[in-house]
PDB file of C-alpha atoms in Angstrom:
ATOM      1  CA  UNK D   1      50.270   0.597 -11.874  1.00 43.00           C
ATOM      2  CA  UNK D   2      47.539  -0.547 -14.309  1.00 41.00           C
ATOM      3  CA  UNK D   3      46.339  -3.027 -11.327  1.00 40.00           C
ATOM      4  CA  UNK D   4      46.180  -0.089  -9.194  1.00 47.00           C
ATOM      5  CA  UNK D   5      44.070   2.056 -11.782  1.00 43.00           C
ATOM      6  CA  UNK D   6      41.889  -0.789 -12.315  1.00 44.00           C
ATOM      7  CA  UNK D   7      41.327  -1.567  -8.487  1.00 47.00           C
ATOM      8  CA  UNK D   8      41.132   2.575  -8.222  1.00 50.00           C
ATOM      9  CA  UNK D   9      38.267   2.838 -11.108  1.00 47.00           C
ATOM     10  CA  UNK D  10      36.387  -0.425  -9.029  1.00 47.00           C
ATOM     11  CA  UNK D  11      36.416   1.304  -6.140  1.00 50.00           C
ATOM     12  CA  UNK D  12      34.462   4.138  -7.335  1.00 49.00           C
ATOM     13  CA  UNK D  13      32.196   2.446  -9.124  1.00 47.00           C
ATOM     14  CA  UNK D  14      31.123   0.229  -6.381  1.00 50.00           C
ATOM     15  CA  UNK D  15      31.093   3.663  -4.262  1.00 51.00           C
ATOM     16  CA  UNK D  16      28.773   4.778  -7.170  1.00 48.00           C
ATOM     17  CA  UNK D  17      26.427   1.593  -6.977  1.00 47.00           C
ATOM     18  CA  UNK D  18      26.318   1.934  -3.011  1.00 50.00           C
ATOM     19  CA  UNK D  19      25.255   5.999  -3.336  1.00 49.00           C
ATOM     20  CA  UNK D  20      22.452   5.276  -5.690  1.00 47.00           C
ATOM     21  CA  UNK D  21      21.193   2.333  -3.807  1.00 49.00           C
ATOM     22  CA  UNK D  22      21.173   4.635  -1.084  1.00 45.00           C
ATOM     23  CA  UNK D  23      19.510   7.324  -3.196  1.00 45.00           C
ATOM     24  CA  UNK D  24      16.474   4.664  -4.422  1.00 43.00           C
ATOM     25  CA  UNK D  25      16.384   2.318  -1.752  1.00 44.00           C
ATOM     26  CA  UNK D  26      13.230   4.304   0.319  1.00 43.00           C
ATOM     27  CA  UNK D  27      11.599   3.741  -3.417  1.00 43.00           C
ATOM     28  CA  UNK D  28      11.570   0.310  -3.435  1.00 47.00           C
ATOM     29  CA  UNK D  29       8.434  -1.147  -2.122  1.00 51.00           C
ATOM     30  CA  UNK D  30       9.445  -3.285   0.843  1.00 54.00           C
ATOM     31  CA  UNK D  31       7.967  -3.959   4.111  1.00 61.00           C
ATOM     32  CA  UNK D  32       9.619  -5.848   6.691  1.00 76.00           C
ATOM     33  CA  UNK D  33       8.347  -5.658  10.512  1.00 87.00           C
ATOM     34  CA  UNK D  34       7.187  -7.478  13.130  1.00 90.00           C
ATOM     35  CA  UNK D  35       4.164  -6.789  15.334  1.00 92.00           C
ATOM     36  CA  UNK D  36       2.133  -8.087  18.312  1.00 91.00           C
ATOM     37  CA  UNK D  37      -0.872 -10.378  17.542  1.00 91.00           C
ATOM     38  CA  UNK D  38      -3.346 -11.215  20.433  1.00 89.00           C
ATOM     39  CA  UNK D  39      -5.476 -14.242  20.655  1.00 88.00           C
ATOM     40  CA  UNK D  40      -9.141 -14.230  19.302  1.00 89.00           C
ATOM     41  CA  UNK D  41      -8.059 -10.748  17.003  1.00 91.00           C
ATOM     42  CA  UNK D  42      -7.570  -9.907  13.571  1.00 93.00           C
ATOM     43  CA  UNK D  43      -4.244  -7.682  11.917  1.00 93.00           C
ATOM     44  CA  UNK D  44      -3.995  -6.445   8.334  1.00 93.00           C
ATOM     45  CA  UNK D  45      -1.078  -4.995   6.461  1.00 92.00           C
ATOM     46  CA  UNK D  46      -2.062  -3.430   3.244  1.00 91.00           C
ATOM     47  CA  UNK D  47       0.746  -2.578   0.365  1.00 89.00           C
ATOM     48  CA  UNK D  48      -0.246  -0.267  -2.914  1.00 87.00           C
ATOM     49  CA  UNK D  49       0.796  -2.674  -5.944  1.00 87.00           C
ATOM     50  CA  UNK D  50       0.751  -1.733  -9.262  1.00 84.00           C
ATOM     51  CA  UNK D  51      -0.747  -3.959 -12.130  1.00 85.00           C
ATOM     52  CA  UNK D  52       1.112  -6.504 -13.214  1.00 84.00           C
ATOM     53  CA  UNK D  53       3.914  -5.913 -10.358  1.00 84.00           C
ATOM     54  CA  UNK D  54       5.544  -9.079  -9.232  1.00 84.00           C
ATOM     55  CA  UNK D  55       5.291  -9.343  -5.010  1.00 87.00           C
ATOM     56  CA  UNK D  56       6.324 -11.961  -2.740  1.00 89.00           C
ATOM     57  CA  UNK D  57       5.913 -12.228   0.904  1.00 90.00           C
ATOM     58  CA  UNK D  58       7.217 -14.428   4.025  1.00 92.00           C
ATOM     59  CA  UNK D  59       5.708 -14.436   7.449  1.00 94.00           C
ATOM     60  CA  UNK D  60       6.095 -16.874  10.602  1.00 92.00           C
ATOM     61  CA  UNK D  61       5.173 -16.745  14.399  1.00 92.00           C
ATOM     62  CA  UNK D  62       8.323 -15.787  16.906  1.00 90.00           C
ATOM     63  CA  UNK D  63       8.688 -19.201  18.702  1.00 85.00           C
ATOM     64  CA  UNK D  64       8.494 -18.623  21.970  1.00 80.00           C
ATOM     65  CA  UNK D  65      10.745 -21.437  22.826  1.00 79.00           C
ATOM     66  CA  UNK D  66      13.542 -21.676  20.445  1.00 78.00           C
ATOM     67  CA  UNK D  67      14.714 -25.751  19.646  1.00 76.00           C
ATOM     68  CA  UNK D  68      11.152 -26.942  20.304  1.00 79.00           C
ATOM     69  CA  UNK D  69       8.386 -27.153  17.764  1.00 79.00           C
ATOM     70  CA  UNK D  70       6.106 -24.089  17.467  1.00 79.00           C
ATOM     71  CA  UNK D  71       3.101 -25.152  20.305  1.00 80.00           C
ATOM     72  CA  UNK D  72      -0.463 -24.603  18.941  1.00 80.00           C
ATOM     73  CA  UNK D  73      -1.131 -21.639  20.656  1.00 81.00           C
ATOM     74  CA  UNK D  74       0.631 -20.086  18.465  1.00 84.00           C
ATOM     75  CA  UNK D  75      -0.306 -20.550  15.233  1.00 89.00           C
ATOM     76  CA  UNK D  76      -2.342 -18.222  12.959  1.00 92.00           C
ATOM     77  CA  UNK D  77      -4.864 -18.070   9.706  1.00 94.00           C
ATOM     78  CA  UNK D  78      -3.630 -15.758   7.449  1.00 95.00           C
ATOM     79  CA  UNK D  79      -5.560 -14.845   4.212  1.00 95.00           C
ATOM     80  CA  UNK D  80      -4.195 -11.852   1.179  1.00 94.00           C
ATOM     81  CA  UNK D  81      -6.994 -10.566  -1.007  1.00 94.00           C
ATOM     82  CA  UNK D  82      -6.413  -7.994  -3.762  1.00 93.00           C
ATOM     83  CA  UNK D  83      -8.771  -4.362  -4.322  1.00 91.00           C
ATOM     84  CA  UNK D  84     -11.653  -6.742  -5.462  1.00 90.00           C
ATOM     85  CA  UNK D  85     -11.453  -8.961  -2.627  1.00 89.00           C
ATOM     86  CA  UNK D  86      -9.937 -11.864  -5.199  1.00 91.00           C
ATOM     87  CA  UNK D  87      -7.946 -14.429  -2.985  1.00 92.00           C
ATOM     88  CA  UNK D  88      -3.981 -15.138  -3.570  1.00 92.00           C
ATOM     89  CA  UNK D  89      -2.578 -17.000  -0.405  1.00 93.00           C
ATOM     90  CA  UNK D  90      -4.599 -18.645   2.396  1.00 94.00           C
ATOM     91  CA  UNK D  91      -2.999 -20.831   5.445  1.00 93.00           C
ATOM     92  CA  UNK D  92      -5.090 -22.273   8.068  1.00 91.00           C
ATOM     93  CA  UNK D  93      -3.708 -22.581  11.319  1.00 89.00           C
ATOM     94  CA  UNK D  94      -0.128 -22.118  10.092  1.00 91.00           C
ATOM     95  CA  UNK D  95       3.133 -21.003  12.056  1.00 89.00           C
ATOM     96  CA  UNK D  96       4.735 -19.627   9.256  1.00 91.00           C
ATOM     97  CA  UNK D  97       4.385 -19.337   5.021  1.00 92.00           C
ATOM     98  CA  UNK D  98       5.191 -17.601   1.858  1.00 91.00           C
ATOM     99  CA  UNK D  99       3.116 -16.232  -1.077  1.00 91.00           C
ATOM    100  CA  UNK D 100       3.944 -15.028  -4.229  1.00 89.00           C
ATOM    101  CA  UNK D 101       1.925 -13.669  -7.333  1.00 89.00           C
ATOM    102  CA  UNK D 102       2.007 -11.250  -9.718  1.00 87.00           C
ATOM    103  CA  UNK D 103      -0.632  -8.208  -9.563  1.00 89.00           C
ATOM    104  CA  UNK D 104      -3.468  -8.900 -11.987  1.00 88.00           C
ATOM    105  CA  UNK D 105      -4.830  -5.220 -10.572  1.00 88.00           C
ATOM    106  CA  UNK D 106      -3.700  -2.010  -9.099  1.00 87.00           C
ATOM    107  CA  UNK D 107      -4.561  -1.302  -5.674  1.00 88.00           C
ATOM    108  CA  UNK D 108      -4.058  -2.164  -1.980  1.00 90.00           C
ATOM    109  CA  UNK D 109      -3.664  -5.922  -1.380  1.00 93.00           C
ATOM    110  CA  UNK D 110      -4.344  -6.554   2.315  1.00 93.00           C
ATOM    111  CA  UNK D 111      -2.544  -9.411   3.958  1.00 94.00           C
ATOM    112  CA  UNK D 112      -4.561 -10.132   7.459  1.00 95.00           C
ATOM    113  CA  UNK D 113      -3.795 -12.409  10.013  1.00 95.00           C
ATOM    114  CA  UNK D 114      -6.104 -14.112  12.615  1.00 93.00           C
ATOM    115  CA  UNK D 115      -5.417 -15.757  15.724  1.00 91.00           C
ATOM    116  CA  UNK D 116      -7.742 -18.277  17.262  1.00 88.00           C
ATOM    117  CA  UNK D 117      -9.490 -17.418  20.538  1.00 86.00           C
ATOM    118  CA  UNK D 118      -7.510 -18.736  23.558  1.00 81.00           C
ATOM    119  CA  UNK D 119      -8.189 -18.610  27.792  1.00 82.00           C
ATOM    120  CA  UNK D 120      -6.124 -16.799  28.767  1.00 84.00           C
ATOM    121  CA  UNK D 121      -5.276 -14.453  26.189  1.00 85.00           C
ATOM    122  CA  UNK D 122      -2.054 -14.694  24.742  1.00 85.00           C
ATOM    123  CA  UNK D 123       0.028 -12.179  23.026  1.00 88.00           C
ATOM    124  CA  UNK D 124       2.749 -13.396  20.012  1.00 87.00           C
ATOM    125  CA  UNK D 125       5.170 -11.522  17.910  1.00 91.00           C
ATOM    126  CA  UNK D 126       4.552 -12.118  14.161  1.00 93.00           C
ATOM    127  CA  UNK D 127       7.474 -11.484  11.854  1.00 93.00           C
ATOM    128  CA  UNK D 128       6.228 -10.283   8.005  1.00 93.00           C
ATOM    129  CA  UNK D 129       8.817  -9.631   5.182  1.00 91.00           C
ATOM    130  CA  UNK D 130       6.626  -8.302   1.745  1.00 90.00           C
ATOM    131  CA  UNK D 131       8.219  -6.940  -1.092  1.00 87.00           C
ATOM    132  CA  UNK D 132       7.272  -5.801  -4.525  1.00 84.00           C
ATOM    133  CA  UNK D 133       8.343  -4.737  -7.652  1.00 75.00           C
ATOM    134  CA  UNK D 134      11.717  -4.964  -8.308  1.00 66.00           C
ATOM    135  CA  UNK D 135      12.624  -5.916  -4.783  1.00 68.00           C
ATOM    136  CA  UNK D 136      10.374  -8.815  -5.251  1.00 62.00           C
ATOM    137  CA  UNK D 137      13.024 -10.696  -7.966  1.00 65.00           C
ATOM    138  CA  UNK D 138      15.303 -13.096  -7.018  1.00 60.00           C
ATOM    139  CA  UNK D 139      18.888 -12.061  -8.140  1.00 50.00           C
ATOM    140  CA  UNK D 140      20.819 -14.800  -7.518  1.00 54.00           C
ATOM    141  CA  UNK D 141      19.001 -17.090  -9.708  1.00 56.00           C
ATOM    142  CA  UNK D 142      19.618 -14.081 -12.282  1.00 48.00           C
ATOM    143  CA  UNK D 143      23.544 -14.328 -11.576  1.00 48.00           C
ATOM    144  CA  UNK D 144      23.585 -17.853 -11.550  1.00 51.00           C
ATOM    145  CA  UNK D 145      21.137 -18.166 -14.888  1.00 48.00           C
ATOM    146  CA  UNK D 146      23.515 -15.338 -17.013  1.00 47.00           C
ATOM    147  CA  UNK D 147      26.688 -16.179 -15.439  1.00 47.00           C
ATOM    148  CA  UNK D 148      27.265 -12.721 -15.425  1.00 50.00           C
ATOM    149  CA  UNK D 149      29.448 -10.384 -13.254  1.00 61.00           C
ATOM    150  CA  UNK D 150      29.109  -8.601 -10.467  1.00 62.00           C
ATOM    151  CA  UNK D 151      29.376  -5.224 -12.212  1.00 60.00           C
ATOM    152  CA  UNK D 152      26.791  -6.431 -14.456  1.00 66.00           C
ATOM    153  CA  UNK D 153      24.145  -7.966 -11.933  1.00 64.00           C
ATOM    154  CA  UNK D 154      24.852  -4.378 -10.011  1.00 68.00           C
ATOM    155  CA  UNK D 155      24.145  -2.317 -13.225  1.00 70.00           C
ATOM    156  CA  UNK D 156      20.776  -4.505 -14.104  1.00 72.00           C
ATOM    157  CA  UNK D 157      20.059  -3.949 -10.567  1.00 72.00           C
ATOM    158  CA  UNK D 158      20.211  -0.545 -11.118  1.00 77.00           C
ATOM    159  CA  UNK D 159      18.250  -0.270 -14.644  1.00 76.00           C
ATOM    160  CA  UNK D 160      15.500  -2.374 -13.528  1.00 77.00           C
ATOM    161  CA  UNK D 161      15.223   0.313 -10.412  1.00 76.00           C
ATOM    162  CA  UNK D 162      15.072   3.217 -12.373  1.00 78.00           C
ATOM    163  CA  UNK D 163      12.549   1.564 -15.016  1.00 77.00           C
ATOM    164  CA  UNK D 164      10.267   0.956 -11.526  1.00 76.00           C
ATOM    165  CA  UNK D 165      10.573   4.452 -11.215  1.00 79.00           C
ATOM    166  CA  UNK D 166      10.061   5.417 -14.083  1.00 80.00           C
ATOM    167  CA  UNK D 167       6.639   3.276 -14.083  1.00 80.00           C
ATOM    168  CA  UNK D 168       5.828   4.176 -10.924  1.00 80.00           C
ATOM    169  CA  UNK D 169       6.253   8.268 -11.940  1.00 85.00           C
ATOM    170  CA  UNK D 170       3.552   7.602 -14.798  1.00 84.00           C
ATOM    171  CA  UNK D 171       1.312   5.464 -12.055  1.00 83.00           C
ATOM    172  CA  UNK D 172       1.639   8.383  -9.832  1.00 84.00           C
ATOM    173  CA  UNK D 173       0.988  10.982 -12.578  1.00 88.00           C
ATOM    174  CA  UNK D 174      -2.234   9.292 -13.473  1.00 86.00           C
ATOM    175  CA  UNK D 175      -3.198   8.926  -9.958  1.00 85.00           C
ATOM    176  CA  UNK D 176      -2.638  12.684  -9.885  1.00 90.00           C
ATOM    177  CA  UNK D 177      -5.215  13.458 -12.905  1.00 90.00           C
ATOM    178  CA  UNK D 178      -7.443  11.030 -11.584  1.00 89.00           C
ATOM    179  CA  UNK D 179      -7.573  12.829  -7.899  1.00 91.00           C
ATOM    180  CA  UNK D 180      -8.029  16.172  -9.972  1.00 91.00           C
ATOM    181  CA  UNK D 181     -10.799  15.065 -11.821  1.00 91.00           C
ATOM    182  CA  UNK D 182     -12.658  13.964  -8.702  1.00 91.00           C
ATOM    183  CA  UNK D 183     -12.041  16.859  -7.206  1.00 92.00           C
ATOM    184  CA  UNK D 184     -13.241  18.832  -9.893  1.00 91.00           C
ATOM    185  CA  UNK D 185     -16.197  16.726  -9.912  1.00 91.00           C
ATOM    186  CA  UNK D 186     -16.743  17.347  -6.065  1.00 92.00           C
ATOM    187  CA  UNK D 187     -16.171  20.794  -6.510  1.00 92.00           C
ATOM    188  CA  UNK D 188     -18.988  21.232  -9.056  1.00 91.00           C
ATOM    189  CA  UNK D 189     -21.541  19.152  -7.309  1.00 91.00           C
ATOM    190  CA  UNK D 190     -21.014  21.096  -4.064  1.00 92.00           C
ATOM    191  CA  UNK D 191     -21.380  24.504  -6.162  1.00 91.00           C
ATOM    192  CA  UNK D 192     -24.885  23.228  -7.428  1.00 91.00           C
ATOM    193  CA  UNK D 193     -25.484  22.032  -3.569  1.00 92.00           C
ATOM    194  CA  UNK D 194     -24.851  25.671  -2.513  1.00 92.00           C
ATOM    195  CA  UNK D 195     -27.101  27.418  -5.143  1.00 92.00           C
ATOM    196  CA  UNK D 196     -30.453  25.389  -4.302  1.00 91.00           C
ATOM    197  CA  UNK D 197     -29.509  25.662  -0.623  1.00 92.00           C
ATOM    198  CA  UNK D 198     -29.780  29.140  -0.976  1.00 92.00           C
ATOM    199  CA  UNK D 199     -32.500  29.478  -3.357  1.00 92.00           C
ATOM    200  CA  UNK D 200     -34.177  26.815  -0.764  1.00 92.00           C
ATOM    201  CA  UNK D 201     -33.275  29.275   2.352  1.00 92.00           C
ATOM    202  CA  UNK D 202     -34.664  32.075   0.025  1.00 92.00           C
ATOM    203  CA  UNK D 203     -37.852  30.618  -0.834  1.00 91.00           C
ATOM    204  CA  UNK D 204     -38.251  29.873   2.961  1.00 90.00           C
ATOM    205  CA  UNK D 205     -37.652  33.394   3.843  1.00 90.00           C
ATOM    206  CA  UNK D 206     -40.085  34.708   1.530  1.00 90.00           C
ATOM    207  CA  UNK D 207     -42.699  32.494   2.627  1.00 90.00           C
ATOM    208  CA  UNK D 208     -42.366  33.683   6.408  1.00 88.00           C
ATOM    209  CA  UNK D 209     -42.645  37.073   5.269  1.00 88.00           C
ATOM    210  CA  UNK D 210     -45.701  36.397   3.562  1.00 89.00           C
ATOM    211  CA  UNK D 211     -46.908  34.556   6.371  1.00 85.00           C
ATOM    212  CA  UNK D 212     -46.488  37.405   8.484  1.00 84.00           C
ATOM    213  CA  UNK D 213     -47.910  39.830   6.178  1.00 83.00           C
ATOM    214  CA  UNK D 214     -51.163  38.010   6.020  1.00 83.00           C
ATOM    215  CA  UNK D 215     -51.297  37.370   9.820  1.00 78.00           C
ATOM    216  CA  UNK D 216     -50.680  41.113  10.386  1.00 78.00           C
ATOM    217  CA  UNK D 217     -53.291  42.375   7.967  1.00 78.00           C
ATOM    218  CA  UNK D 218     -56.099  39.816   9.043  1.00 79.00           C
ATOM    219  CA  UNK D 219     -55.260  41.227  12.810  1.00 73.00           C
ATOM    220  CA  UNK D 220     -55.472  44.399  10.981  1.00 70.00           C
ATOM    221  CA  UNK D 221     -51.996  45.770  12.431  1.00 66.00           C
ATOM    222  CA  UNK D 222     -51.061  46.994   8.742  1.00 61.00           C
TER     223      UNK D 222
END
């Protein structure tokens, strides 16, 4: 019976841990897609990381001819810059790689990739997996470093989520204050645009009517 209770009170945890992941998951910053890349043409994937967010990425060409090294055709430059155009990860005429570096600013960091120019032009599936944050850490060298459980590794899982969160909820709060202050700004700039427009218009108005007046009185119609 106490086996039962304990396999009973498992159960619902791990039904617990499974609902929240399902809950936070769309949270986590992760991006993993593939897309078409065409010879002699350029594709960039940007990602909104925080300062000092850990990211890590993977990417690699869709051989074409599985068992068979990658032909040349095939292979790409790909370069990742942050906000200030500050490189992290360049490969030259690569068919596949991995970067990994922590945010030294906040911003989108744009990963683009380049294909050489080739006759005829040739069209290639790229696969890209890029995750940061807390999806970016590596928990199996945290189980295997603790020697911890799996109730435990779930639970840290968990806490370092809802820190992100948490971080990311004061992030977006500032970018909120920061939008309102522009906005504010723009507001008041466009006011003080409006006013001399109209004084402008005004002034132009009262010129033509003075124009007129004088043209009318040396024709001697007034």
């Amino acid at each position: 019976l106490t086996v039962s209770l304990h396999e009973n009170k498992m159960w619902k945890f791990k039904a617990l841990i499974t609902a929240l992941g399902l809950v936070l998951s769309p949270i986590l910053m992760v991006q993993s897609m593939r897309f078409d890349l065409q010879s002699g043409s350029t594709k960039c994937i940007t990602e909104d990381i925080k300062n000092n967010a850990m990211t890590v990425g993977k990417y690699s060409v869709v051989n074409p001819n599985e068992g068979f090294p990658i032909p040349d055709t095939h292979r790409i430059t790909v370069k990742v810059t942050s906000p200030h155009g500050n490189n992290y990860h360049y490969g030259d005429t690569v068919g596949s790689g991995t970067f990994a570096f922590t945010a030294s600013e906040t911003g989108d960091y744009m990963a683009c990739f380049w294909a050489a120019d080739h006759k005829p032009v040739m069209t290639f599936s790229v696969d890209l997996d890029w995750k940061s944050g807390v999806a970016a850490k590596d928990w199996s060298k945290v189980a295997k470093k603790g020697q911890i459980e799996v109730m435990e590794l779930e639970l840290k899982k968990m806490y370092d989520t809802v820190s992100s969160i948490h971080d990311e909820m004061f992030y977006l709060r500032e970018r909120e204050e920061e939008m309102q202050r522009l906005n504010r700004a723009t507001n008041s700039k466009m006011a003080t645009f409006s006013f001399f427009s109209l004084m402008f218009c005004l002034s132009v108005a009262g010129m033509q009517l003075w124009h007129l007046k004088s043209f009318f009185e040396r024709k001697k119609l007034i």
